[in-house]
PDB file of C-alpha atoms in Angstrom:
ATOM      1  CA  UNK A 223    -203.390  95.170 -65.838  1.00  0.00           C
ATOM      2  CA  UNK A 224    -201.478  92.933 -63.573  1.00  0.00           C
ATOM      3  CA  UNK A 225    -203.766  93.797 -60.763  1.00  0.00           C
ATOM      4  CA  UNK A 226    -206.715  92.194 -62.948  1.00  0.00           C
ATOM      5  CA  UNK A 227    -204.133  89.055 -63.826  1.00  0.00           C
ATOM      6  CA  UNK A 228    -203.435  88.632 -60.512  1.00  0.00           C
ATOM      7  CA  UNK A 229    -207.413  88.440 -59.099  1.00  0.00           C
ATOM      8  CA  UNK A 230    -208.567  86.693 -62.181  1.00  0.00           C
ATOM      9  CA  UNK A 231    -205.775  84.077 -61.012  1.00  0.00           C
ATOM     10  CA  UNK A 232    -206.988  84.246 -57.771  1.00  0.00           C
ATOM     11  CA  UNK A 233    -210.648  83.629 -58.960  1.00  0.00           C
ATOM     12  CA  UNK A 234    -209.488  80.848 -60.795  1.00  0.00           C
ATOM     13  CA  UNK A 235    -207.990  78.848 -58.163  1.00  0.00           C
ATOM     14  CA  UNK A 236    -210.926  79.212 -56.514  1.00  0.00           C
ATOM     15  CA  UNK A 237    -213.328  77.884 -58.084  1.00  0.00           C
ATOM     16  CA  UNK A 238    -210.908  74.809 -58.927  1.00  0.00           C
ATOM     17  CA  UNK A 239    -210.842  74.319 -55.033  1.00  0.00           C
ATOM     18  CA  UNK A 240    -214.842  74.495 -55.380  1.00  0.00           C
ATOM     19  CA  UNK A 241    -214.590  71.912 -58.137  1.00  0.00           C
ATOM     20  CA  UNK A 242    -212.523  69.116 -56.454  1.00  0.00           C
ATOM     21  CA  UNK A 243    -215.073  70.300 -53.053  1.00  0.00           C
ATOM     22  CA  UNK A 244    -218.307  69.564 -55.514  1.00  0.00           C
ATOM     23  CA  UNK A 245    -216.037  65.888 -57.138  1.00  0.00           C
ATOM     24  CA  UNK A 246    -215.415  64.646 -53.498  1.00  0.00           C
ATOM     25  CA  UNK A 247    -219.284  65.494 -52.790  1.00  0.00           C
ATOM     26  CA  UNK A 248    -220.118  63.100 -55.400  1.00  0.00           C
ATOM     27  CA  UNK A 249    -217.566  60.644 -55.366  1.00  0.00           C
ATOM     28  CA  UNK A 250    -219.052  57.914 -53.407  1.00  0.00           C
ATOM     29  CA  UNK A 251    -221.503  57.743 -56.217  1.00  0.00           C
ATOM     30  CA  UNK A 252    -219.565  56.358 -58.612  1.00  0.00           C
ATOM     31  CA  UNK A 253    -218.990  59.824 -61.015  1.00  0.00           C
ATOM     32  CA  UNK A 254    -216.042  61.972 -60.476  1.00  0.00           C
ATOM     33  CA  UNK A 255    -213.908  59.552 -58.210  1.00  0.00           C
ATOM     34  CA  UNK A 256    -210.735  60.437 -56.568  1.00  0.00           C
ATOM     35  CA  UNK A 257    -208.346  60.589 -60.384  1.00  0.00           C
ATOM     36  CA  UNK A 258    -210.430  63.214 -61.085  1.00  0.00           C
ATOM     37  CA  UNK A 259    -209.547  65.147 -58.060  1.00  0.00           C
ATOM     38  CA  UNK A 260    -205.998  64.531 -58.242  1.00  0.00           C
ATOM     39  CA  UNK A 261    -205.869  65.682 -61.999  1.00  0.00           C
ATOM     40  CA  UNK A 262    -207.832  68.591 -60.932  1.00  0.00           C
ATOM     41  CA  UNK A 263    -204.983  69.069 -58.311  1.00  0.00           C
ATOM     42  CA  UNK A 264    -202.029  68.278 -60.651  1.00  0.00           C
ATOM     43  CA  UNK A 265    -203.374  70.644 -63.287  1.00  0.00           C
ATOM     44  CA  UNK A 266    -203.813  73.643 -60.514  1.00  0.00           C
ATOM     45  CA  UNK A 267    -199.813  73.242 -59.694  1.00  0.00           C
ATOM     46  CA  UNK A 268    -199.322  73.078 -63.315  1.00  0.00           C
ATOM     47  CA  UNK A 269    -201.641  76.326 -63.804  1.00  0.00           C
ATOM     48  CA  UNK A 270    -199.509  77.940 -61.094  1.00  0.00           C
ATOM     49  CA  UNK A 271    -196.295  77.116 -62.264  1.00  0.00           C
ATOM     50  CA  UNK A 272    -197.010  78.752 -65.478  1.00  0.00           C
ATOM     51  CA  UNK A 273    -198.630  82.267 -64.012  1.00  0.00           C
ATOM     52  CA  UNK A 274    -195.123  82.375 -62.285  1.00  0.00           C
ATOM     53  CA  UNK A 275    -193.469  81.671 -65.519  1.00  0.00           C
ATOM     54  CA  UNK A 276    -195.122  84.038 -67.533  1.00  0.00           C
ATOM     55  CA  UNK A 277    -194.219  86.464 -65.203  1.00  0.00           C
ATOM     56  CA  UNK A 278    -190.785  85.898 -64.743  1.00  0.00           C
ATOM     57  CA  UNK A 279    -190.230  85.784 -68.320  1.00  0.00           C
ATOM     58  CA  UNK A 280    -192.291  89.529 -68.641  1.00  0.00           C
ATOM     59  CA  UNK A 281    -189.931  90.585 -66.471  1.00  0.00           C
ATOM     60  CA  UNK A 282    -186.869  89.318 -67.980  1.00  0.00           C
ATOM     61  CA  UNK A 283    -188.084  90.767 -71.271  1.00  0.00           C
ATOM     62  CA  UNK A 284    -188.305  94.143 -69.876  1.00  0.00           C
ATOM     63  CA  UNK A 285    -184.909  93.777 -67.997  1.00  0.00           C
ATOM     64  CA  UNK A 286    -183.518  92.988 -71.577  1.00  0.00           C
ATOM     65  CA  UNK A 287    -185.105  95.752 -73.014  1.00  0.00           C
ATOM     66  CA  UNK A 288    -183.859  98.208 -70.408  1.00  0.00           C
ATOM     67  CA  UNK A 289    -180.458  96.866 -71.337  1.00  0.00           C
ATOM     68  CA  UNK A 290    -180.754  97.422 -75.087  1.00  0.00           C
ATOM     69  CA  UNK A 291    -182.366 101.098 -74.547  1.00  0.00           C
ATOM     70  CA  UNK A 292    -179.067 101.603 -71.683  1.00  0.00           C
ATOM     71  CA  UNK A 293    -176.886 100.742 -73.864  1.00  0.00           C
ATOM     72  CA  UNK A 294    -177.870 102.213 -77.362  1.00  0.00           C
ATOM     73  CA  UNK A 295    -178.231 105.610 -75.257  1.00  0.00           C
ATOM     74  CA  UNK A 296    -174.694 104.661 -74.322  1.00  0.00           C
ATOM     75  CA  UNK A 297    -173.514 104.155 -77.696  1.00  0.00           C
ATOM     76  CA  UNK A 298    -175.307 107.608 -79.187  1.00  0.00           C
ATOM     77  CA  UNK A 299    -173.395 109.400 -76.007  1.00  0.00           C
ATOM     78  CA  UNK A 300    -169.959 107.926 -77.246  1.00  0.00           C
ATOM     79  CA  UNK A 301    -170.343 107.746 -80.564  1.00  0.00           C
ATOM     80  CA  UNK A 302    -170.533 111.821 -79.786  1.00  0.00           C
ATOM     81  CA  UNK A 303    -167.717 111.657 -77.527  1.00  0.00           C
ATOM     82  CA  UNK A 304    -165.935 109.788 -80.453  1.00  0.00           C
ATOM     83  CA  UNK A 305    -166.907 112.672 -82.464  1.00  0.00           C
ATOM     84  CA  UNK A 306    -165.633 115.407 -80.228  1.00  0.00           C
ATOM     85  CA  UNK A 307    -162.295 113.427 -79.086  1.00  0.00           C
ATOM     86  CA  UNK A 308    -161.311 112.979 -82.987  1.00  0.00           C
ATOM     87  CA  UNK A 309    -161.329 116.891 -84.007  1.00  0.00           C
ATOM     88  CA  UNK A 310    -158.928 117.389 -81.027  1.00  0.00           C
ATOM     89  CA  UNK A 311    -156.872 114.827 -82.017  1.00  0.00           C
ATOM     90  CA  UNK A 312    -157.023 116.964 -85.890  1.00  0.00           C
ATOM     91  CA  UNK A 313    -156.690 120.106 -84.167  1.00  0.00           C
ATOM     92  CA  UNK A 314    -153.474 118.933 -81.628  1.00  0.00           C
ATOM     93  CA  UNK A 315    -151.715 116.907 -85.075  1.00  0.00           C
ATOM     94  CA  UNK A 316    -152.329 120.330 -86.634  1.00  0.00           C
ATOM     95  CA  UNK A 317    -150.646 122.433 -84.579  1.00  0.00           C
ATOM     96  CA  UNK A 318    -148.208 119.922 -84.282  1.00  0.00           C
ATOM     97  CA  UNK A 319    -147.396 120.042 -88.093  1.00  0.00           C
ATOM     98  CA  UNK A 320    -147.465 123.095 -88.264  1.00  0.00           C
ATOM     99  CA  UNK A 321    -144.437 124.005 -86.035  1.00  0.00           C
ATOM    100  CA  UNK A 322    -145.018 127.604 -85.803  1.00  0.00           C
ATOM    101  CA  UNK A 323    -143.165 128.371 -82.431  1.00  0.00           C
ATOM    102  CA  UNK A 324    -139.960 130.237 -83.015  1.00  0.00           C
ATOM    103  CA  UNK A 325    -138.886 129.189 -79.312  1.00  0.00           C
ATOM    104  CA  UNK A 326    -138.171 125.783 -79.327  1.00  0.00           C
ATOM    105  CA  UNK A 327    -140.637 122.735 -80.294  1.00  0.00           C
ATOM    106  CA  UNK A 328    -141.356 120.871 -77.009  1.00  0.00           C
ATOM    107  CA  UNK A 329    -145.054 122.028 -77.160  1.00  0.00           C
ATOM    108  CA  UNK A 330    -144.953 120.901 -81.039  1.00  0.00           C
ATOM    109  CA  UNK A 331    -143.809 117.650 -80.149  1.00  0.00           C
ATOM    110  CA  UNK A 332    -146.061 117.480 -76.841  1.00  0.00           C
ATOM    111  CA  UNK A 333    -148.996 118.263 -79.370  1.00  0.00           C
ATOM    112  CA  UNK A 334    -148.049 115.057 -81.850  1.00  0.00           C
ATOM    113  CA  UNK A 335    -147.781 112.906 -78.908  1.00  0.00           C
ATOM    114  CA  UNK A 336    -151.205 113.864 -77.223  1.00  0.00           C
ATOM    115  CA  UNK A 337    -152.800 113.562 -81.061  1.00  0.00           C
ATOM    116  CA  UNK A 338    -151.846 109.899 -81.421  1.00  0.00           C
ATOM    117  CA  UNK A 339    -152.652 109.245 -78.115  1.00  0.00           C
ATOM    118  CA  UNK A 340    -156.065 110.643 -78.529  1.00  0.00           C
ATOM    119  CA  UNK A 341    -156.474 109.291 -81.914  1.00  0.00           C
ATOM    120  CA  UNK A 342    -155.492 105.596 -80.149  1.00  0.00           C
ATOM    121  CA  UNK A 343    -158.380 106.066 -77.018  1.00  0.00           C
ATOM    122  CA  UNK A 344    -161.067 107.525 -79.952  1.00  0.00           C
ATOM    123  CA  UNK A 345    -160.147 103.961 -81.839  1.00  0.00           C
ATOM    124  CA  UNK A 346    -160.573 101.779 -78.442  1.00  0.00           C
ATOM    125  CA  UNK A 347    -163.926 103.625 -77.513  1.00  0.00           C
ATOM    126  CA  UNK A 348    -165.012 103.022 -80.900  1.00  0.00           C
ATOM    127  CA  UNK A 349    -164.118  99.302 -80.775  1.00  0.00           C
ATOM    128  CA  UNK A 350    -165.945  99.418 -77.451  1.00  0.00           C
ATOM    129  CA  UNK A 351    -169.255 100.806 -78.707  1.00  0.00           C
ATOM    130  CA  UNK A 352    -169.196  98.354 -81.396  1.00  0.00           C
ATOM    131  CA  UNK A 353    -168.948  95.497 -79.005  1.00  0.00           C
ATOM    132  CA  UNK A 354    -171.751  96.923 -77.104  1.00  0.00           C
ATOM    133  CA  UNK A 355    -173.974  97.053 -80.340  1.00  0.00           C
ATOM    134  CA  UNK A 356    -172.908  93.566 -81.523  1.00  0.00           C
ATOM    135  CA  UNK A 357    -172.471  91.949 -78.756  1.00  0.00           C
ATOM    136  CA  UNK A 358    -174.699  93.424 -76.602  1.00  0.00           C
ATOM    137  CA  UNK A 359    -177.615  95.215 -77.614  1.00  0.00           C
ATOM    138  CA  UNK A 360    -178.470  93.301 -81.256  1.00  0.00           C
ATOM    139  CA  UNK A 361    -178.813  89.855 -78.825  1.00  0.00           C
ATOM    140  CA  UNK A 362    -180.927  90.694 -76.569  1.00  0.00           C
ATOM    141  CA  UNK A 363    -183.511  93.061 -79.149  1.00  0.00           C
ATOM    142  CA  UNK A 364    -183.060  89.493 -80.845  1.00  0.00           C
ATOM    143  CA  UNK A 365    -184.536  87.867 -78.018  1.00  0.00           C
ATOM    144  CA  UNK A 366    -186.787  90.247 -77.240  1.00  0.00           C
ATOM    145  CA  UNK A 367    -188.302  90.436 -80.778  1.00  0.00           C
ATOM    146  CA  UNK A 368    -187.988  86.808 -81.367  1.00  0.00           C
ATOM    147  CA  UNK A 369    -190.420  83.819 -82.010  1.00  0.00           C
ATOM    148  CA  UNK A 370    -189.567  81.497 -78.989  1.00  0.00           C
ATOM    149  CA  UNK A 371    -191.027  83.913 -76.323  1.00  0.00           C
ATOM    150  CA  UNK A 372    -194.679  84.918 -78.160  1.00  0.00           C
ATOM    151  CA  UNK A 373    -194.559  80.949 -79.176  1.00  0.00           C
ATOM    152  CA  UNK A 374    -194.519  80.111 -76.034  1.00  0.00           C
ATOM    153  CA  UNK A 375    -197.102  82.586 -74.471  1.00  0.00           C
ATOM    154  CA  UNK A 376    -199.445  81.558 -77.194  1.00  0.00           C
ATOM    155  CA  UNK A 377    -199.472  78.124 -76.055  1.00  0.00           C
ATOM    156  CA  UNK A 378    -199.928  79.335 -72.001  1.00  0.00           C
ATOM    157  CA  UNK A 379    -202.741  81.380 -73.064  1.00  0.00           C
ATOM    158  CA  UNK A 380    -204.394  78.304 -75.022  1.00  0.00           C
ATOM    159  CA  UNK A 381    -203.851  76.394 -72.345  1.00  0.00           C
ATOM    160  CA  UNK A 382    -204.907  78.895 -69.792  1.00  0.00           C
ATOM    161  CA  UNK A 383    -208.733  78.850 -72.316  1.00  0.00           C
ATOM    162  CA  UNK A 384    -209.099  75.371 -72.427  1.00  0.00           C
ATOM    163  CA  UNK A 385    -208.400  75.463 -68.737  1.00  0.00           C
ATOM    164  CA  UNK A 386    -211.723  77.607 -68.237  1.00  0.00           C
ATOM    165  CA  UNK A 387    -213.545  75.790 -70.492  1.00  0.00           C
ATOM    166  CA  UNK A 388    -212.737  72.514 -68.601  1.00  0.00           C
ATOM    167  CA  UNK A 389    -213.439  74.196 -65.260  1.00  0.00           C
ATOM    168  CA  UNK A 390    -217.373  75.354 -67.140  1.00  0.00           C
ATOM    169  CA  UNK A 391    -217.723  71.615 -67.656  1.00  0.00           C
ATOM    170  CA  UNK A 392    -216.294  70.181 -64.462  1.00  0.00           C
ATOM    171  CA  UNK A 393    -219.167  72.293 -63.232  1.00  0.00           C
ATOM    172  CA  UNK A 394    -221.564  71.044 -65.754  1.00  0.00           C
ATOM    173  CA  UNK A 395    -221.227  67.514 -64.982  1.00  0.00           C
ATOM    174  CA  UNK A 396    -221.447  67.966 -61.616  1.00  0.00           C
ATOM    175  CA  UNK A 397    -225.078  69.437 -62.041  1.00  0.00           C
ATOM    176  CA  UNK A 398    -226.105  66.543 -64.085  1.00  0.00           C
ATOM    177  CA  UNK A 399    -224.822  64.090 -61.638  1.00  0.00           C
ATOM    178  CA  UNK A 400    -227.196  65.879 -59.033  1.00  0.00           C
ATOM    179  CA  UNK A 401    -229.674  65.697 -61.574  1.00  0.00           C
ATOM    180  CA  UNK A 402    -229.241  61.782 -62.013  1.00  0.00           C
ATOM    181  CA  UNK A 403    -229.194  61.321 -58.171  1.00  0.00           C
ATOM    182  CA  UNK A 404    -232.580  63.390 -57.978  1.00  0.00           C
ATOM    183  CA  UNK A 405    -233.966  61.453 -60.617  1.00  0.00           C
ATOM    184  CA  UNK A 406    -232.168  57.412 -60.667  1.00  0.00           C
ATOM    185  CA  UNK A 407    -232.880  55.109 -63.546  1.00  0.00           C
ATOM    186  CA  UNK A 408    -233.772  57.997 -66.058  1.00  0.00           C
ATOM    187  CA  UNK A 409    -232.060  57.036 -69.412  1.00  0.00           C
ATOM    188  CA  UNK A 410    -231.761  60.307 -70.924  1.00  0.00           C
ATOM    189  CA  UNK A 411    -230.140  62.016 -67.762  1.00  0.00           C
ATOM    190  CA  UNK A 412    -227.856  59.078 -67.649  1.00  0.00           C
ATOM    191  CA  UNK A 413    -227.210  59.576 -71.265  1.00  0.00           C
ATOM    192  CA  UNK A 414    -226.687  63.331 -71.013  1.00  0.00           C
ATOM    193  CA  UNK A 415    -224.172  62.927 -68.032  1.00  0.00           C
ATOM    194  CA  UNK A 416    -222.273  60.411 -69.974  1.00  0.00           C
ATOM    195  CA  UNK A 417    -222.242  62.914 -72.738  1.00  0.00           C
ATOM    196  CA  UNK A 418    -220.460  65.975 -70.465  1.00  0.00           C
ATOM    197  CA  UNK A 419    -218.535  63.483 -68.608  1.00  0.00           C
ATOM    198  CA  UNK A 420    -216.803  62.404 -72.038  1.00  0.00           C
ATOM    199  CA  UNK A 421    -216.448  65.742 -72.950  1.00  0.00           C
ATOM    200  CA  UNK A 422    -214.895  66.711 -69.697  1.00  0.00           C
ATOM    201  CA  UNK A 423    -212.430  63.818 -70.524  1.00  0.00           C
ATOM    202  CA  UNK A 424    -211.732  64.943 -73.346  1.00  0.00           C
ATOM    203  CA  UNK A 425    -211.149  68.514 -71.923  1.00  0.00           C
ATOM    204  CA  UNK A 426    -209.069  66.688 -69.405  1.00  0.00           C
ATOM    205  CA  UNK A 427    -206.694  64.762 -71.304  1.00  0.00           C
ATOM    206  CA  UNK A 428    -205.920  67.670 -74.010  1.00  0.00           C
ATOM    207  CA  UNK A 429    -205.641  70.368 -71.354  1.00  0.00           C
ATOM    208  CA  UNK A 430    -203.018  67.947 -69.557  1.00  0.00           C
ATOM    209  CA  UNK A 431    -200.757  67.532 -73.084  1.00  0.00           C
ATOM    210  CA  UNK A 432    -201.154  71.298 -73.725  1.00  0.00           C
ATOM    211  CA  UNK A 433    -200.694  72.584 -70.470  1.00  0.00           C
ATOM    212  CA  UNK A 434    -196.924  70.391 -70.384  1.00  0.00           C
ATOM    213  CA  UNK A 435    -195.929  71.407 -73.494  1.00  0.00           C
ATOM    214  CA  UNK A 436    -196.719  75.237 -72.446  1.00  0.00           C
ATOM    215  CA  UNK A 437    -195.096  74.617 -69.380  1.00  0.00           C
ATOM    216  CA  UNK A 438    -191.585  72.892 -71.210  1.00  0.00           C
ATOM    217  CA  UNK A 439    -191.787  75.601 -73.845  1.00  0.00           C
ATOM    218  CA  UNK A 440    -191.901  78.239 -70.945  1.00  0.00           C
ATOM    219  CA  UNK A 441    -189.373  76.605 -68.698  1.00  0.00           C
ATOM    220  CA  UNK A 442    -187.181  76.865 -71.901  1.00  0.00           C
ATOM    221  CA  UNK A 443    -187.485  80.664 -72.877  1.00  0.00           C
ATOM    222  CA  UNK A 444    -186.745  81.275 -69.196  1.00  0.00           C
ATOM    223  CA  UNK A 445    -184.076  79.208 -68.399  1.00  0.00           C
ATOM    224  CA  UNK A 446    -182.394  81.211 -72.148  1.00  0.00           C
ATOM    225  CA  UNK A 447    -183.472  84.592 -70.937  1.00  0.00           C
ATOM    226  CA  UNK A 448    -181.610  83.551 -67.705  1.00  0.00           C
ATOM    227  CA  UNK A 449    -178.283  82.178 -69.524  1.00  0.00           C
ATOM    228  CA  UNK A 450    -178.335  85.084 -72.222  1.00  0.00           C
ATOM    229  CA  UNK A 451    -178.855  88.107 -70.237  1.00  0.00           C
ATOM    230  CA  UNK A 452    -176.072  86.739 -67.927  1.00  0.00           C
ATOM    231  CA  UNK A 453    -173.924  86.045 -70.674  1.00  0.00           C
ATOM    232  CA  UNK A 454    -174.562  89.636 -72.010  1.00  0.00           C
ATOM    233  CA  UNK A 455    -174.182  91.662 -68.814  1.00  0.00           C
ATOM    234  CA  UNK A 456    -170.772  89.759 -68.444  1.00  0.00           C
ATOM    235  CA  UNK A 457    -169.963  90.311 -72.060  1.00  0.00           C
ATOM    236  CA  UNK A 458    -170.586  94.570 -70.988  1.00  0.00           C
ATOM    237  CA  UNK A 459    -168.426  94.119 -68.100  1.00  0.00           C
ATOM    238  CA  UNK A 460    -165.324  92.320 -69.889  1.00  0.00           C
ATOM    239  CA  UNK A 461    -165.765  95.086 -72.921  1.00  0.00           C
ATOM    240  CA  UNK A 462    -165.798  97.627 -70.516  1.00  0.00           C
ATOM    241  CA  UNK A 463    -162.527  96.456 -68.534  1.00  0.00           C
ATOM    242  CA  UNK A 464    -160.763  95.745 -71.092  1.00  0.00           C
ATOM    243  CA  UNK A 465    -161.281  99.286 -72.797  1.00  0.00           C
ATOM    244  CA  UNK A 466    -160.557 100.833 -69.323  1.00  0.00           C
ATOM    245  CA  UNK A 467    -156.921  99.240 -69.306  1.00  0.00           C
ATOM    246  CA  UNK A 468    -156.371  99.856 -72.286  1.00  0.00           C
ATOM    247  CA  UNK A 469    -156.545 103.967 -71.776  1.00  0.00           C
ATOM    248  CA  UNK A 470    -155.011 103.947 -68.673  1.00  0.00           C
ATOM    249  CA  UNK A 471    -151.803 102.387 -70.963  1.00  0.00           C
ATOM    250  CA  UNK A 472    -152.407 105.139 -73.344  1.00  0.00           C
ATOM    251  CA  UNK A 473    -152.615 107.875 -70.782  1.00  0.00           C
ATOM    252  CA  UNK A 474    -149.494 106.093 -68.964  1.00  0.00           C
ATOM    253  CA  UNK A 475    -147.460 106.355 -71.884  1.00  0.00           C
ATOM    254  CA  UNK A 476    -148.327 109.489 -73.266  1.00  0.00           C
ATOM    255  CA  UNK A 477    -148.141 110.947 -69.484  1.00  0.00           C
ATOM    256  CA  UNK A 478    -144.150 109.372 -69.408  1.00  0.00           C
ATOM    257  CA  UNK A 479    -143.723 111.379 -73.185  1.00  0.00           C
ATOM    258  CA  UNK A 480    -144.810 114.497 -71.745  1.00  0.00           C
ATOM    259  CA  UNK A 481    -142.255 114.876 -68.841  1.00  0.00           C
ATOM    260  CA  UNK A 482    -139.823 113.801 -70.985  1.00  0.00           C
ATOM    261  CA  UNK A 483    -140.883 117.292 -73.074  1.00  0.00           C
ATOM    262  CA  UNK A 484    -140.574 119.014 -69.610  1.00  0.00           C
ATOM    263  CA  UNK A 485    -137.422 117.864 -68.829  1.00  0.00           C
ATOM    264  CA  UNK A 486    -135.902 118.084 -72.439  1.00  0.00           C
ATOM    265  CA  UNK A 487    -137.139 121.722 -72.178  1.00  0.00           C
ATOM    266  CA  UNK A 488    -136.220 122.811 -68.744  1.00  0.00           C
ATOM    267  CA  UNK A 489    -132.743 121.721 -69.300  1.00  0.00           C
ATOM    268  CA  UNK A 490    -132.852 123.675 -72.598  1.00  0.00           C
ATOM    269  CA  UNK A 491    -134.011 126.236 -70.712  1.00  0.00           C
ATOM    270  CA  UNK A 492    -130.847 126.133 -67.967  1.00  0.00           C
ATOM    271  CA  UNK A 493    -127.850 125.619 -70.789  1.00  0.00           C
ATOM    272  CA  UNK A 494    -129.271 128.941 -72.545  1.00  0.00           C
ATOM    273  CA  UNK A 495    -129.133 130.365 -68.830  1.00  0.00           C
ATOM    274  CA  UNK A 496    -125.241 129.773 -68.260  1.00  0.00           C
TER     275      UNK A 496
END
């Protein structure tokens, strides 16, 4: 599909070099002087500009949607993880609870410790998924579903139309005006060549208005794809940081509690010794 875009661009521009060829041809004649040419020229730019557009904004769209899928696979993974992390926490406060050993309770109160510690990370990755859903993914499907984008490709590929049809004309008065130069002083040539060169104005002028606004409304969706992904991917990296330090607190503390179990127990363990 892109390969087709990409030649039926390439045919396009063609035959719009062809055109402003065929207007110079003729131009010393009075019909399709040099504004004609430089329209011709201005609306070619304009016709590239938004081919690049519309592709950079395709592409932006499936970047965002990459994200979204990433990150919903992310939170399915976790949201698991979640899962799994909470019945050891149940299973550790258990045994904790429980007290069963009849040789001390360092392991019993090593178990509560590791619980609430686990039960703390399985609250921060939950708080993280639920950034990543929020903040994240919901965004971006927004933009990816939403109104501005199509809106805007609607009015490229109206533009893009009327574009063809004004290039069909462009052509069309430019075999008339041979026609009138074969054939001076007849009325109704005259008269027909007036006709298509009106209508080519009138092409002209409402291709120019369209082909701005498609090219502002464009400009716009790409410039907020830009801005919004950015803000997003930063949004995933802050989230993600912050949870990060957050553990590695957890684990810190819980990781001091432990040896503090060790010790308390290996001293226990030397007084029942002597």
């Amino acid at each position: 599909m892109e390969t087709i875009r990409k030649q039926a661009s390439k045919l396009r521009e063609q035959v719009a070099r062809q055109q402003q060829a065929v207007l110079r041809q003729f131009g010393g004649g009075g019909y399709g002087g040099s504004d004609t040419v430089i329209t011709d020229e201005e609306e070619l730019h304009r016709h590239q500009k938004l081919d690049k557009l519309y592709i950079s904004t395709r592409s932006a769209k499936r970047f965002q949607r990459d994200i979204v899928r990433g990150v919903e696979g992310y939170i399915i993974t976790g949201s698991k993880q979640v899962e799994i992390g909470t019945k050891l926490c149940e299973d550790s406060r258990k045994y904790g609870s429980e007290n069963t050993c009849t040789n001390g309770n360092t392991l019993t109160r090593a178990s509560l410790s590791f619980a609430n510690a686990r039960a703390q990370m399985e609250k921060e990755r939950g708080n993280l998924l639920k950034t990543f859903g929020t903040q994240v993914a919901e965004p971006l499907r927004a933009m990816v579903m939403g109104a501005p984008l199509e809106d805007a490709r609607h009015l490229a590929q109206r533009y893009d139309r009327m574009r063809q049809e004004a290039e069909a004309q462009t052509i069309e008065v430019s075999r008339r005006q041979a026609k009138v130069r074969e054939n001076p002083g007849n009325p109704e040539l005259v008269m027909k060549l007036e006709s298509a060169e009106a209508k080519l104005q009138d092409l002209n002028s409402n291709m120019t208005i369209l082909g701005r606004e498609a090219a502002s409304a464009m400009a716009g969706v790409e410039d907020q794809q830009q801005t919004q992904t950015l803000q997003r991917l930063i949004t995933l990296v802050e989230a993600e940081r912050s949870y990060h330090q957050r553990i590695l607190e957890i684990i810190e503390r819980l990781e001091g509690e432990v040896y503090i179990y060790l010790r308390w127990s290996n001293l226990s363990t030397l007084l029942i010794s002597k």
